[in-house]
PDB file of C-alpha atoms in Angstrom:
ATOM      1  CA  UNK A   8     137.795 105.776  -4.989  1.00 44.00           C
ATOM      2  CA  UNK A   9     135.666 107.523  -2.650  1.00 47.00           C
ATOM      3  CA  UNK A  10     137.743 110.197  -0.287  1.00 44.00           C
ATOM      4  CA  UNK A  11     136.146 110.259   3.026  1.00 44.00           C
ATOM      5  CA  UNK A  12     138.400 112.344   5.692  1.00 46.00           C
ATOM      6  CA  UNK A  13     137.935 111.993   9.438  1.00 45.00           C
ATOM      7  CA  UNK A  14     139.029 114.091  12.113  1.00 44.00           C
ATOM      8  CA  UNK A  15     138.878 113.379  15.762  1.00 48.00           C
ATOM      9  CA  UNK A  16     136.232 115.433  16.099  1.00 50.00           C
ATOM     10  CA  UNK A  17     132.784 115.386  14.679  1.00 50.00           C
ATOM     11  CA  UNK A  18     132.653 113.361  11.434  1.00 46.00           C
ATOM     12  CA  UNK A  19     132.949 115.445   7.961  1.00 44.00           C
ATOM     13  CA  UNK A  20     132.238 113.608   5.031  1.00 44.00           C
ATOM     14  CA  UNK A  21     133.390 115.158   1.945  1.00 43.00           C
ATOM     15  CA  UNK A  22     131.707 113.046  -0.831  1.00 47.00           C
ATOM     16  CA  UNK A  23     129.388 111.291   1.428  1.00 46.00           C
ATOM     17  CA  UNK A  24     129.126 106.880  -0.244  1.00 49.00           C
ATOM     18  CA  UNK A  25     126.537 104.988   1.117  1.00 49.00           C
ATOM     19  CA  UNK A  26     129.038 102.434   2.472  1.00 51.00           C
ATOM     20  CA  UNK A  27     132.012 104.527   3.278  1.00 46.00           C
ATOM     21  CA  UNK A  28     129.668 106.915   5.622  1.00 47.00           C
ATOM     22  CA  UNK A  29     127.682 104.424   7.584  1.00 44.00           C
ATOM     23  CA  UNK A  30     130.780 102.396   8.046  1.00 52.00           C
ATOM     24  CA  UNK A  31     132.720 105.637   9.591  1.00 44.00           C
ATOM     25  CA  UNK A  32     129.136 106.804  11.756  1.00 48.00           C
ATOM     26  CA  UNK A  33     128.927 102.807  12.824  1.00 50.00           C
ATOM     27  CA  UNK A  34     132.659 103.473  14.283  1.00 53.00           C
ATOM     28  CA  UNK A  35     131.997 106.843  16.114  1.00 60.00           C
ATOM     29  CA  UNK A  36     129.208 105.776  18.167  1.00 53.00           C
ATOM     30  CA  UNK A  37     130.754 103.118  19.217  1.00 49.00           C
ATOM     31  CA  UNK A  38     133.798 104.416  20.190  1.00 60.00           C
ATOM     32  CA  UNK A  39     131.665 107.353  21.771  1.00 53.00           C
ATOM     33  CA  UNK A  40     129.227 104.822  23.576  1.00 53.00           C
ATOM     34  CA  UNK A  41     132.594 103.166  24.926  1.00 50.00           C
ATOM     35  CA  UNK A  42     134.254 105.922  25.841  1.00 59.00           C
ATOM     36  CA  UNK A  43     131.370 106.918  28.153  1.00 59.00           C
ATOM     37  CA  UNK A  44     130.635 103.394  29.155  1.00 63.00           C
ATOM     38  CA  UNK A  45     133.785 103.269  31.257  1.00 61.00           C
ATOM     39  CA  UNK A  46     133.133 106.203  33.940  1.00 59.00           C
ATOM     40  CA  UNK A  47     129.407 104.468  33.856  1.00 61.00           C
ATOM     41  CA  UNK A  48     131.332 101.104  34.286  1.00 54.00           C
ATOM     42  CA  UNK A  49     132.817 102.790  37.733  1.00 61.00           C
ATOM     43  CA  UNK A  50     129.903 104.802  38.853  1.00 59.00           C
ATOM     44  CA  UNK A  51     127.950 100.887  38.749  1.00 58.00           C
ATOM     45  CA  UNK A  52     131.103  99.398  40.553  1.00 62.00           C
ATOM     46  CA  UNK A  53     130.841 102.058  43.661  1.00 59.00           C
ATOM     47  CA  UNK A  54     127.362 102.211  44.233  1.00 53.00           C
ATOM     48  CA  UNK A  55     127.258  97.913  44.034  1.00 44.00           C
ATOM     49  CA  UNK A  56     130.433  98.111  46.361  1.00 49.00           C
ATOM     50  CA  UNK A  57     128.807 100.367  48.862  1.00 52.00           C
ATOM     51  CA  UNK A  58     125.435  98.468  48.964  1.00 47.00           C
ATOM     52  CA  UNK A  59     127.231  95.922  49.985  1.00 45.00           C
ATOM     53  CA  UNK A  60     129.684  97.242  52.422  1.00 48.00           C
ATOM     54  CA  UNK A  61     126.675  99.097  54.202  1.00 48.00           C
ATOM     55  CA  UNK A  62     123.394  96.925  53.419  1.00 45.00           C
ATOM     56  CA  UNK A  63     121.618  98.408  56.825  1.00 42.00           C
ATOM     57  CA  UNK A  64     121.917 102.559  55.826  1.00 45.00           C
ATOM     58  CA  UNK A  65     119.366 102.054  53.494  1.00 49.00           C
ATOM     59  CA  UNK A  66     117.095 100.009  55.879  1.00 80.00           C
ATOM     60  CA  UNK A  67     117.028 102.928  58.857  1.00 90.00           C
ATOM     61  CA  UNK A  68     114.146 103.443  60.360  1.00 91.00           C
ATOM     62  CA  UNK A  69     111.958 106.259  59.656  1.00 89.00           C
ATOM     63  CA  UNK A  70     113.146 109.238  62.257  1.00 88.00           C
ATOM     64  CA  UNK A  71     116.088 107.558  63.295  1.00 94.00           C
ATOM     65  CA  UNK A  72     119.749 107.822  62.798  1.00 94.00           C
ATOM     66  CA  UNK A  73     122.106 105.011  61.927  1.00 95.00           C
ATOM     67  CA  UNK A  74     125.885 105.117  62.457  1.00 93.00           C
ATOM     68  CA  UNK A  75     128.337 102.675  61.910  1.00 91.00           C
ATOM     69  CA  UNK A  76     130.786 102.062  65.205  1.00 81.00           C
ATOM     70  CA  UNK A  77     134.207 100.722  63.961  1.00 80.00           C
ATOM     71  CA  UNK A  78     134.771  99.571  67.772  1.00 80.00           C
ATOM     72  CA  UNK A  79     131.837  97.672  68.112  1.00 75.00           C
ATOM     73  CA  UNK A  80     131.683  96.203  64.469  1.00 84.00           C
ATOM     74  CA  UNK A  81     127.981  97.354  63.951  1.00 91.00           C
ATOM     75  CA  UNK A  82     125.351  99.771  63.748  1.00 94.00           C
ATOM     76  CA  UNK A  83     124.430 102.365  66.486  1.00 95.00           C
ATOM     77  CA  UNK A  84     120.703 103.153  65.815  1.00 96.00           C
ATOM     78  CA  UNK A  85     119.407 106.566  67.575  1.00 96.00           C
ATOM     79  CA  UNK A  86     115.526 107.362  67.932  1.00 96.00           C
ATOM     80  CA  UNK A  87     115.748 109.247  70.567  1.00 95.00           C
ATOM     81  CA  UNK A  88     112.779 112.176  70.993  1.00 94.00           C
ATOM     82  CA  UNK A  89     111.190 110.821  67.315  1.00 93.00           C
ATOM     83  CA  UNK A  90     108.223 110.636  69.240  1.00 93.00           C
ATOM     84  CA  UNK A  91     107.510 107.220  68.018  1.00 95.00           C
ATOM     85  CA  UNK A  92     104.543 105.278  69.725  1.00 95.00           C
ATOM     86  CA  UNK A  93     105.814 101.494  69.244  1.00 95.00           C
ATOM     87  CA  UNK A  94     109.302 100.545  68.716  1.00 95.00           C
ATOM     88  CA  UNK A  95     110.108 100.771  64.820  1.00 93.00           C
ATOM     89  CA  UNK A  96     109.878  97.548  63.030  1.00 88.00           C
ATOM     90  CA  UNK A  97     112.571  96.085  60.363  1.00 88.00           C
ATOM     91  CA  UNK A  98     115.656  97.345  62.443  1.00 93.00           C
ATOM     92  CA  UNK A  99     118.878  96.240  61.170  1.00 94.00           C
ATOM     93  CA  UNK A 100     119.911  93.444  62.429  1.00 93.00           C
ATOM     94  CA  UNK A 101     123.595  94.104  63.041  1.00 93.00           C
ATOM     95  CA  UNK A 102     122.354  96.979  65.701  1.00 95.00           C
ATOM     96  CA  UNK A 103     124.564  97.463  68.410  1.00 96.00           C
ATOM     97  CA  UNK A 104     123.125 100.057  70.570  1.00 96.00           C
ATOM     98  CA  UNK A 105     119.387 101.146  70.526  1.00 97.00           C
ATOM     99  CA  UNK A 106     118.300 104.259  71.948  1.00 97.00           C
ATOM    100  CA  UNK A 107     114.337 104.247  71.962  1.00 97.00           C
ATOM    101  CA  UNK A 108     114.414 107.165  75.259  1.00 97.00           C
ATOM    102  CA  UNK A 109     112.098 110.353  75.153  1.00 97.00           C
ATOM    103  CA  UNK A 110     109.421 108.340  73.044  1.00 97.00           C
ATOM    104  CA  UNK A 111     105.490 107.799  73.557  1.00 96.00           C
ATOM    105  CA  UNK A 112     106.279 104.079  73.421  1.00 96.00           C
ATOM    106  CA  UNK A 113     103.147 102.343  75.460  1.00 95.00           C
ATOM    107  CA  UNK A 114     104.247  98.284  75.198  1.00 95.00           C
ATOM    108  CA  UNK A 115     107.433  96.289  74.173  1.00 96.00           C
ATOM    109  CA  UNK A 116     105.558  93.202  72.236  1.00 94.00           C
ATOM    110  CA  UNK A 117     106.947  89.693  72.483  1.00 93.00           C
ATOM    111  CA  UNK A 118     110.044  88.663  70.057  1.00 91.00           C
ATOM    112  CA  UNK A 119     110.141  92.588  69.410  1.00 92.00           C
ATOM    113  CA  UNK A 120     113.719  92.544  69.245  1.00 94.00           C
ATOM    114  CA  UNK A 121     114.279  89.213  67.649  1.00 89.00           C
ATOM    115  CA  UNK A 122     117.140  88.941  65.601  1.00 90.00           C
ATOM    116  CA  UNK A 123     119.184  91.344  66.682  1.00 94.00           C
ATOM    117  CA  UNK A 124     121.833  89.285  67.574  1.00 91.00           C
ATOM    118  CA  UNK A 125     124.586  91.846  68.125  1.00 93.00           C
ATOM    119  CA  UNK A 126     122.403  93.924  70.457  1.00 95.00           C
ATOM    120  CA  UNK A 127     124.492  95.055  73.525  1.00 95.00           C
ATOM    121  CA  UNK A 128     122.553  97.889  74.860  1.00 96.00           C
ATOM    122  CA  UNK A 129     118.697  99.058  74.731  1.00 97.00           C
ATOM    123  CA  UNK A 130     117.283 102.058  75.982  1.00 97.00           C
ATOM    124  CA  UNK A 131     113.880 102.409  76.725  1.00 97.00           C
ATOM    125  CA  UNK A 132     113.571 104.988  79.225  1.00 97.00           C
ATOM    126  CA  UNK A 133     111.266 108.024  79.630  1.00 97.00           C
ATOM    127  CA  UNK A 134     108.895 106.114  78.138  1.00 97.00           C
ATOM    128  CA  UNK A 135     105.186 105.030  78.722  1.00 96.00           C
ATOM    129  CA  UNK A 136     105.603 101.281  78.903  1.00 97.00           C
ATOM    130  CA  UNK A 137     102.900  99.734  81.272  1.00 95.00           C
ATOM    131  CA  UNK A 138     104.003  96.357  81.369  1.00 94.00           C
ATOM    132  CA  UNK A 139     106.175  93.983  80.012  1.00 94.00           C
ATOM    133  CA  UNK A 140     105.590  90.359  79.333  1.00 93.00           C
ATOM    134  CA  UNK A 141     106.959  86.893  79.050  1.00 91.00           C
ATOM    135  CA  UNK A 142     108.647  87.117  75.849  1.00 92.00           C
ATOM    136  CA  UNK A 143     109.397  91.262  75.732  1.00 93.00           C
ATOM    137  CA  UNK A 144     112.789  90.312  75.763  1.00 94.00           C
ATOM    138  CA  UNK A 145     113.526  87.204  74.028  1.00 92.00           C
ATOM    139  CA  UNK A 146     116.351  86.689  71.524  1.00 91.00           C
ATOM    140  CA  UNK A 147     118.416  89.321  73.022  1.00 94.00           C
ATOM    141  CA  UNK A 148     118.854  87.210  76.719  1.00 90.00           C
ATOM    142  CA  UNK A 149     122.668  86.323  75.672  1.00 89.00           C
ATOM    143  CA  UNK A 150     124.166  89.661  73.855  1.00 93.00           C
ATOM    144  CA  UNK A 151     122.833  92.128  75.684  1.00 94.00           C
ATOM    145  CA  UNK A 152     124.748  94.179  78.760  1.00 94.00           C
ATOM    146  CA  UNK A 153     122.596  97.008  79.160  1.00 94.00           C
ATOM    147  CA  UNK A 154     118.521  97.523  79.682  1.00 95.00           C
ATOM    148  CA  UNK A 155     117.538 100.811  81.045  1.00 95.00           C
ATOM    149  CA  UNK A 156     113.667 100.971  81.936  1.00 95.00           C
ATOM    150  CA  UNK A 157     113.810 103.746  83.867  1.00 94.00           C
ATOM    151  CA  UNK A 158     111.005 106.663  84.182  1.00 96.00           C
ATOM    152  CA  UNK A 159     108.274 104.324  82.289  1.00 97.00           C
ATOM    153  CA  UNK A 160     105.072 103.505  83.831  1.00 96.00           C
ATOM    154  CA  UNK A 161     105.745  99.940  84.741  1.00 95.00           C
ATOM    155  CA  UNK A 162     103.542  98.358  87.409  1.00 93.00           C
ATOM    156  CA  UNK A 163     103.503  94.833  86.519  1.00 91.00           C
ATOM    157  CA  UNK A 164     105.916  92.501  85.106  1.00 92.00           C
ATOM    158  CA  UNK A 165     105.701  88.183  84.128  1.00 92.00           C
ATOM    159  CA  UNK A 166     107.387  86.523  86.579  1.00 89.00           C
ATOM    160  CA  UNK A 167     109.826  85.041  84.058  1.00 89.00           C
ATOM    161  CA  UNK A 168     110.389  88.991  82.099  1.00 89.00           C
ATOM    162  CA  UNK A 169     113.886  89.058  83.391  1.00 89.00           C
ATOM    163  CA  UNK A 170     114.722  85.500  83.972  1.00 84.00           C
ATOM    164  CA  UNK A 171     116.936  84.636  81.040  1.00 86.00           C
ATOM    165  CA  UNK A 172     118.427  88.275  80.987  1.00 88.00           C
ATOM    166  CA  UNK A 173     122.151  88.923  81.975  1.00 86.00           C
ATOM    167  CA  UNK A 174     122.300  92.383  81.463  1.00 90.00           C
ATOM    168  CA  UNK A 175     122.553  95.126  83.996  1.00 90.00           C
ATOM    169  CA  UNK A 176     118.903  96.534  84.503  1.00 91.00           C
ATOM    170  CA  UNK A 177     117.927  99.928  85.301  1.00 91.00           C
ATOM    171  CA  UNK A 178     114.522 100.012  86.837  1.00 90.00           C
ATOM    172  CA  UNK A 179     114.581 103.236  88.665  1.00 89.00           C
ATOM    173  CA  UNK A 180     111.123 105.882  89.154  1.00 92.00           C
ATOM    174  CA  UNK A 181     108.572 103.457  87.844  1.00 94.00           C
ATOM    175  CA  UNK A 182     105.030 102.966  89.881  1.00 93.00           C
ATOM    176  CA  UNK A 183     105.858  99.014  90.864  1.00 92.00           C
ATOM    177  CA  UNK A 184     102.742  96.885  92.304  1.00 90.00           C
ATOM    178  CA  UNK A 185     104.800  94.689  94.734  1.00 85.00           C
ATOM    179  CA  UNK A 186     103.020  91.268  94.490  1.00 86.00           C
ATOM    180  CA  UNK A 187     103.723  87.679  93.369  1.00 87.00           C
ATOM    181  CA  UNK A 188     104.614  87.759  89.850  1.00 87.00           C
ATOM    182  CA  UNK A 189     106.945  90.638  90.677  1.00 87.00           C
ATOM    183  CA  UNK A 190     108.889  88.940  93.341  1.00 84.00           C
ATOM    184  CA  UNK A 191     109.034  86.043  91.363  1.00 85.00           C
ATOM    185  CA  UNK A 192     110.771  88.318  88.577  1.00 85.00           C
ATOM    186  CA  UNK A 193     112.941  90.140  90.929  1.00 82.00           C
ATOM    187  CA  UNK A 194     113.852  86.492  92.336  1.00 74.00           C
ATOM    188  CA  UNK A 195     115.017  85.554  89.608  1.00 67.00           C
ATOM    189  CA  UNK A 196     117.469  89.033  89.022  1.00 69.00           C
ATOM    190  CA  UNK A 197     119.928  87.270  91.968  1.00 60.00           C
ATOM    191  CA  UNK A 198     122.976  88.773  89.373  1.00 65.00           C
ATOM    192  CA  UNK A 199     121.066  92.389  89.612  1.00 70.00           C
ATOM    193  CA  UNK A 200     120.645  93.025  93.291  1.00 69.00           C
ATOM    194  CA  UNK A 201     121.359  96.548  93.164  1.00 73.00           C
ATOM    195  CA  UNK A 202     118.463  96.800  90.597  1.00 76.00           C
ATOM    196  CA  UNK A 203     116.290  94.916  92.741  1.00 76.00           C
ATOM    197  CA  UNK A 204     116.766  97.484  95.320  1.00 78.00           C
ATOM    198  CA  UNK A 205     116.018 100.176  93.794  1.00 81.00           C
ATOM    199  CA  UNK A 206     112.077  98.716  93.420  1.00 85.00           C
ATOM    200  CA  UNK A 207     109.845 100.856  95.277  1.00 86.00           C
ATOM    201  CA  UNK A 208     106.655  99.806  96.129  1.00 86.00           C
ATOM    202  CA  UNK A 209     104.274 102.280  94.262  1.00 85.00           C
ATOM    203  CA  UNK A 210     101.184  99.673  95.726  1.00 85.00           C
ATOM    204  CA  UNK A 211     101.187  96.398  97.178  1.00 79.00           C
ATOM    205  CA  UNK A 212      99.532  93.956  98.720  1.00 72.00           C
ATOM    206  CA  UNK A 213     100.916  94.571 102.265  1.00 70.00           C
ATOM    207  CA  UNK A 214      98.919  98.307 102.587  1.00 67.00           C
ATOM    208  CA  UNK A 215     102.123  99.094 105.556  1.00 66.00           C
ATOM    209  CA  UNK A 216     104.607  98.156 102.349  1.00 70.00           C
ATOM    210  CA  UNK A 217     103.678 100.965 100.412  1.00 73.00           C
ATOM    211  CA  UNK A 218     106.121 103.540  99.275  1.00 70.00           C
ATOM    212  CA  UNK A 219     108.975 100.819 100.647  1.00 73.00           C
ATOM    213  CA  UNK A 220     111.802  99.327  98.898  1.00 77.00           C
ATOM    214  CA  UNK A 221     110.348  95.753  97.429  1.00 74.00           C
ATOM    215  CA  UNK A 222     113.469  94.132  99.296  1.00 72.00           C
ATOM    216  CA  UNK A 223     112.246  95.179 102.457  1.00 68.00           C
ATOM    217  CA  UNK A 224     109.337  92.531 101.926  1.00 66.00           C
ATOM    218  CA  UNK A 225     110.179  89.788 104.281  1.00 67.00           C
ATOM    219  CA  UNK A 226     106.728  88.380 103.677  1.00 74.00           C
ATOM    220  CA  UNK A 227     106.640  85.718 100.653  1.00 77.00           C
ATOM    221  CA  UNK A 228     103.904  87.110  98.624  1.00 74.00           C
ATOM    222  CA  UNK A 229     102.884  83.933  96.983  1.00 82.00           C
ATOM    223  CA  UNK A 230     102.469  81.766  99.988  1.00 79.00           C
ATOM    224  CA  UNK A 231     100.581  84.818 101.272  1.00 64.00           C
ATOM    225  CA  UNK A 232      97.995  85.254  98.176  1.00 55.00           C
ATOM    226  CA  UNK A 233      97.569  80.900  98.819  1.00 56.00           C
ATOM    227  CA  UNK A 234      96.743  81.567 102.067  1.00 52.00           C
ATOM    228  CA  UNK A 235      94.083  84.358 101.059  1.00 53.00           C
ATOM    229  CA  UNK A 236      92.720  81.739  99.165  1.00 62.00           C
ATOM    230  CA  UNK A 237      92.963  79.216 101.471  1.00 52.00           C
ATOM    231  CA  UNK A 238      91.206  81.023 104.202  1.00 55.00           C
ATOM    232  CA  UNK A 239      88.225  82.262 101.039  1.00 65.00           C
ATOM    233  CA  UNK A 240      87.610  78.588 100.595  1.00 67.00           C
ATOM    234  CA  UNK A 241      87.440  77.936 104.346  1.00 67.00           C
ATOM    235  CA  UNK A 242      85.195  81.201 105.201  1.00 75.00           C
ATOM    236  CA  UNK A 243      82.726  79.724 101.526  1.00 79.00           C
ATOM    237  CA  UNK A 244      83.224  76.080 103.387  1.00 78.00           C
ATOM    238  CA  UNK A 245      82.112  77.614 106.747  1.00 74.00           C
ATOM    239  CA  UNK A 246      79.122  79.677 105.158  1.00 81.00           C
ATOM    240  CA  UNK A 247      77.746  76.486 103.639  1.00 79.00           C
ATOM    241  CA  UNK A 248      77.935  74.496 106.574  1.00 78.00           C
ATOM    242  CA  UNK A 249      76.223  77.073 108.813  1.00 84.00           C
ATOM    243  CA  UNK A 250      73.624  77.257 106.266  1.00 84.00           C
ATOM    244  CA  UNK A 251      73.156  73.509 106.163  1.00 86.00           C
ATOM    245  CA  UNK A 252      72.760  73.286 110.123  1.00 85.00           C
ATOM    246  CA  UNK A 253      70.564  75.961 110.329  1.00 81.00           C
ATOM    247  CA  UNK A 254      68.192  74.325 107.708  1.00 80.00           C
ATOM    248  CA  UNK A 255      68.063  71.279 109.503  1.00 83.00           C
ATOM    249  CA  UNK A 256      67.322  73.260 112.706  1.00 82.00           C
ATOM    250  CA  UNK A 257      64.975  74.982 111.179  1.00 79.00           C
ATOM    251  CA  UNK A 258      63.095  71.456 109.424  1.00 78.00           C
ATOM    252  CA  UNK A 259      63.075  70.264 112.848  1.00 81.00           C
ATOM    253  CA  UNK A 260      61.703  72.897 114.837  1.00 79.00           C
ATOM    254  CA  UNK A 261      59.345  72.750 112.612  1.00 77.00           C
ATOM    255  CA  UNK A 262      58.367  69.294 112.363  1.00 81.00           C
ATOM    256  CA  UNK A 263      57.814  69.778 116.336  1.00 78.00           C
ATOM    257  CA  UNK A 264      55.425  72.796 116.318  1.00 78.00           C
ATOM    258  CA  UNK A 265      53.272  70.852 113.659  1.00 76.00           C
ATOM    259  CA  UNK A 266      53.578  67.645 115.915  1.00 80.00           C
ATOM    260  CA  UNK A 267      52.505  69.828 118.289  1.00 77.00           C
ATOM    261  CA  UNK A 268      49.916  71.223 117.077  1.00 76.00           C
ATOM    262  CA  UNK A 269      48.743  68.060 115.668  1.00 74.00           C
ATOM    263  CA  UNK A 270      48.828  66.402 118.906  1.00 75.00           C
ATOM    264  CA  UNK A 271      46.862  69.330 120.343  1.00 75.00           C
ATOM    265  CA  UNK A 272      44.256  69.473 117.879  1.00 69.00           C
ATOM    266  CA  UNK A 273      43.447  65.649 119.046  1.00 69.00           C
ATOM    267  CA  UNK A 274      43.276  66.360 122.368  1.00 71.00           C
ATOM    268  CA  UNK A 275      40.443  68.937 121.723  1.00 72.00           C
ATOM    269  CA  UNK A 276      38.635  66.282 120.034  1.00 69.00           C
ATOM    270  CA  UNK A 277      35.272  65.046 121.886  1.00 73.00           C
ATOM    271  CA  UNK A 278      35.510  61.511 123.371  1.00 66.00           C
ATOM    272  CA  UNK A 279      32.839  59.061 121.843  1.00 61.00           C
ATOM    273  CA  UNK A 280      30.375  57.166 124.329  1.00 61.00           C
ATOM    274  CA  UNK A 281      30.633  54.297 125.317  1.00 57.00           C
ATOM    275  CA  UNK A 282      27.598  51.387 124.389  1.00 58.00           C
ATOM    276  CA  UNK A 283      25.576  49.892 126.722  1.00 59.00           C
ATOM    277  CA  UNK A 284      26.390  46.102 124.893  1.00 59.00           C
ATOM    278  CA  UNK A 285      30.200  46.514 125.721  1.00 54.00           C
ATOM    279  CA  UNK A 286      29.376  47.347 129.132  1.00 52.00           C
ATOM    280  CA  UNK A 287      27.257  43.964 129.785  1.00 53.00           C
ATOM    281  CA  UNK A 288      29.992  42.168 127.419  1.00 55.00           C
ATOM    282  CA  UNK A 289      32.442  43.350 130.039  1.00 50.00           C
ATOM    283  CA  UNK A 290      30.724  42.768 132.977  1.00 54.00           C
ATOM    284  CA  UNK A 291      30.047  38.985 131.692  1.00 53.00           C
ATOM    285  CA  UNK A 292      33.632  38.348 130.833  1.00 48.00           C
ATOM    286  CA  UNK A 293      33.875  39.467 134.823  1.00 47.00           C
TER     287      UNK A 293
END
């Protein structure tokens, strides 16, 4: 019989069979492959488990930080001085709290935050935002508490930018153009009066409202833009009309100086003579 020994460590074959040998190597690597399979087993298990347990750390945005808040049961997502120049897109959508402050950011596009359904509080101040629009805010109106807009470079909003909004709104040191569409939008901020007071009137329409808070403006700024155009059409109305008289004055006048002169120039015409047969006709007829 063949005598193959074993030990528990490497393999020694002492009169190495064909069979006996490739049965007893067979054996070792797989108890070796097994034996390493199960801290590999593990290793797969934690890094599955914690894929799944945080799915958003891996989707961060470049040159931002994201932490998960126990208390608020999401994620609180800091770019704060990243000097970013449009707000990062892809951002996880179980965000809680978004700081975008101390950025270059120059507009906030429509549905930018859409999807972020957790969204409590956004941050978008020290900024360079211009203006916002219709939609700069949409699918965020019913989560979130807390817009700050403050120290941007706002001037002109849509009248219906806050409308749908619940949150508390911080609109302080921004260069506001007081005119229709913005006291439409503060109009409809009724639940945020002491951020519609703190609107200052960078420019305006009303040159003595300047450098005064917008809720100072008893003057309804739409009515008053109608009635700019109202009193446009009736100066252009006027305009025509004075140029149609004075044409017809003018065709008139006219018409009499060449009547005029026409009449004139037959009065300087010589009289013919009269002939001797019409004066005996008439003198017969007598």
């Amino acid at each position: 019989q063949p005598l193959c020994h074993v030990y528990k460590g490497p393999v020694v074959v002492l009169r190495p069979q064909a069979g006996c040998c490739w049965r007893l190597i067979s054996m070792t690597l797989l108890d070796l492959w097994l034996s390493r399979s199960i801290p590999m087993c593990l290793l797969l298990q934690s890094l599955v488990l914690m894929a799944l347990c945080f799915p958003s750390a891996s989707m961060c945005p470049k040159g931002c930080s994201c932490l998960r808040d126990p208390h608020l049961h999401g994620l609180n997502v800091t770019c704060s001085q990243s000097r970013l120049k449009e707000i990062p897109p892809n951002l996880p959508v179980d965000t809680v709290l978004l700081r975008l402050d101390h950025n270059q950011i120059g507009a906030v596009p429509d549905q930018a935050f859409r999807g972020l359904r957790l969204l409590r509080e956004l941050n978008l101040s020290y900024n360079a935002v211009e203006t916002l629009g219709e939609g700069s805010f949409s699918g965020i109106e019913g989560t979130l508490q807390v817009l700050d807009l403050s120290h941007n470079r706002i001037t002109s909003v849509h009248r219906d930018a806050f409308a749908r909004l619940k949150a508390r709104i911080i609109v302080d040191d921004n260069p506001w153009h007081c005119d229709c569409a913005l006291q439409q939008a503060i109009g409809g901020m009724a639940h945020n009066h002491e951020a519609a007071a703190r609107v200052l009137c960078r420019s305006s329409e009303l040159l003595d409202q300047e450098g005064r808070p917008f809720l100072a403006v008893d003057i309804d700024l739409c009515n008053l833009a109608k009635r700019t155009t109202d009193y446009a059409m009736l100066v252009t109305m006027f305009g025509w009309f004075a140029m149609v008289i004075s044409y017809v004055v003018y065709y008139v006048r006219q018409n009499q100086e060449d009547a005029r002169r026409h009449l004139e120039y037959l009065k300087s015409l010589p009289s013919k003579p009269k002939k001797p047969d019409d004066a005996d006709d008439i003198s017969t007829v007598v």
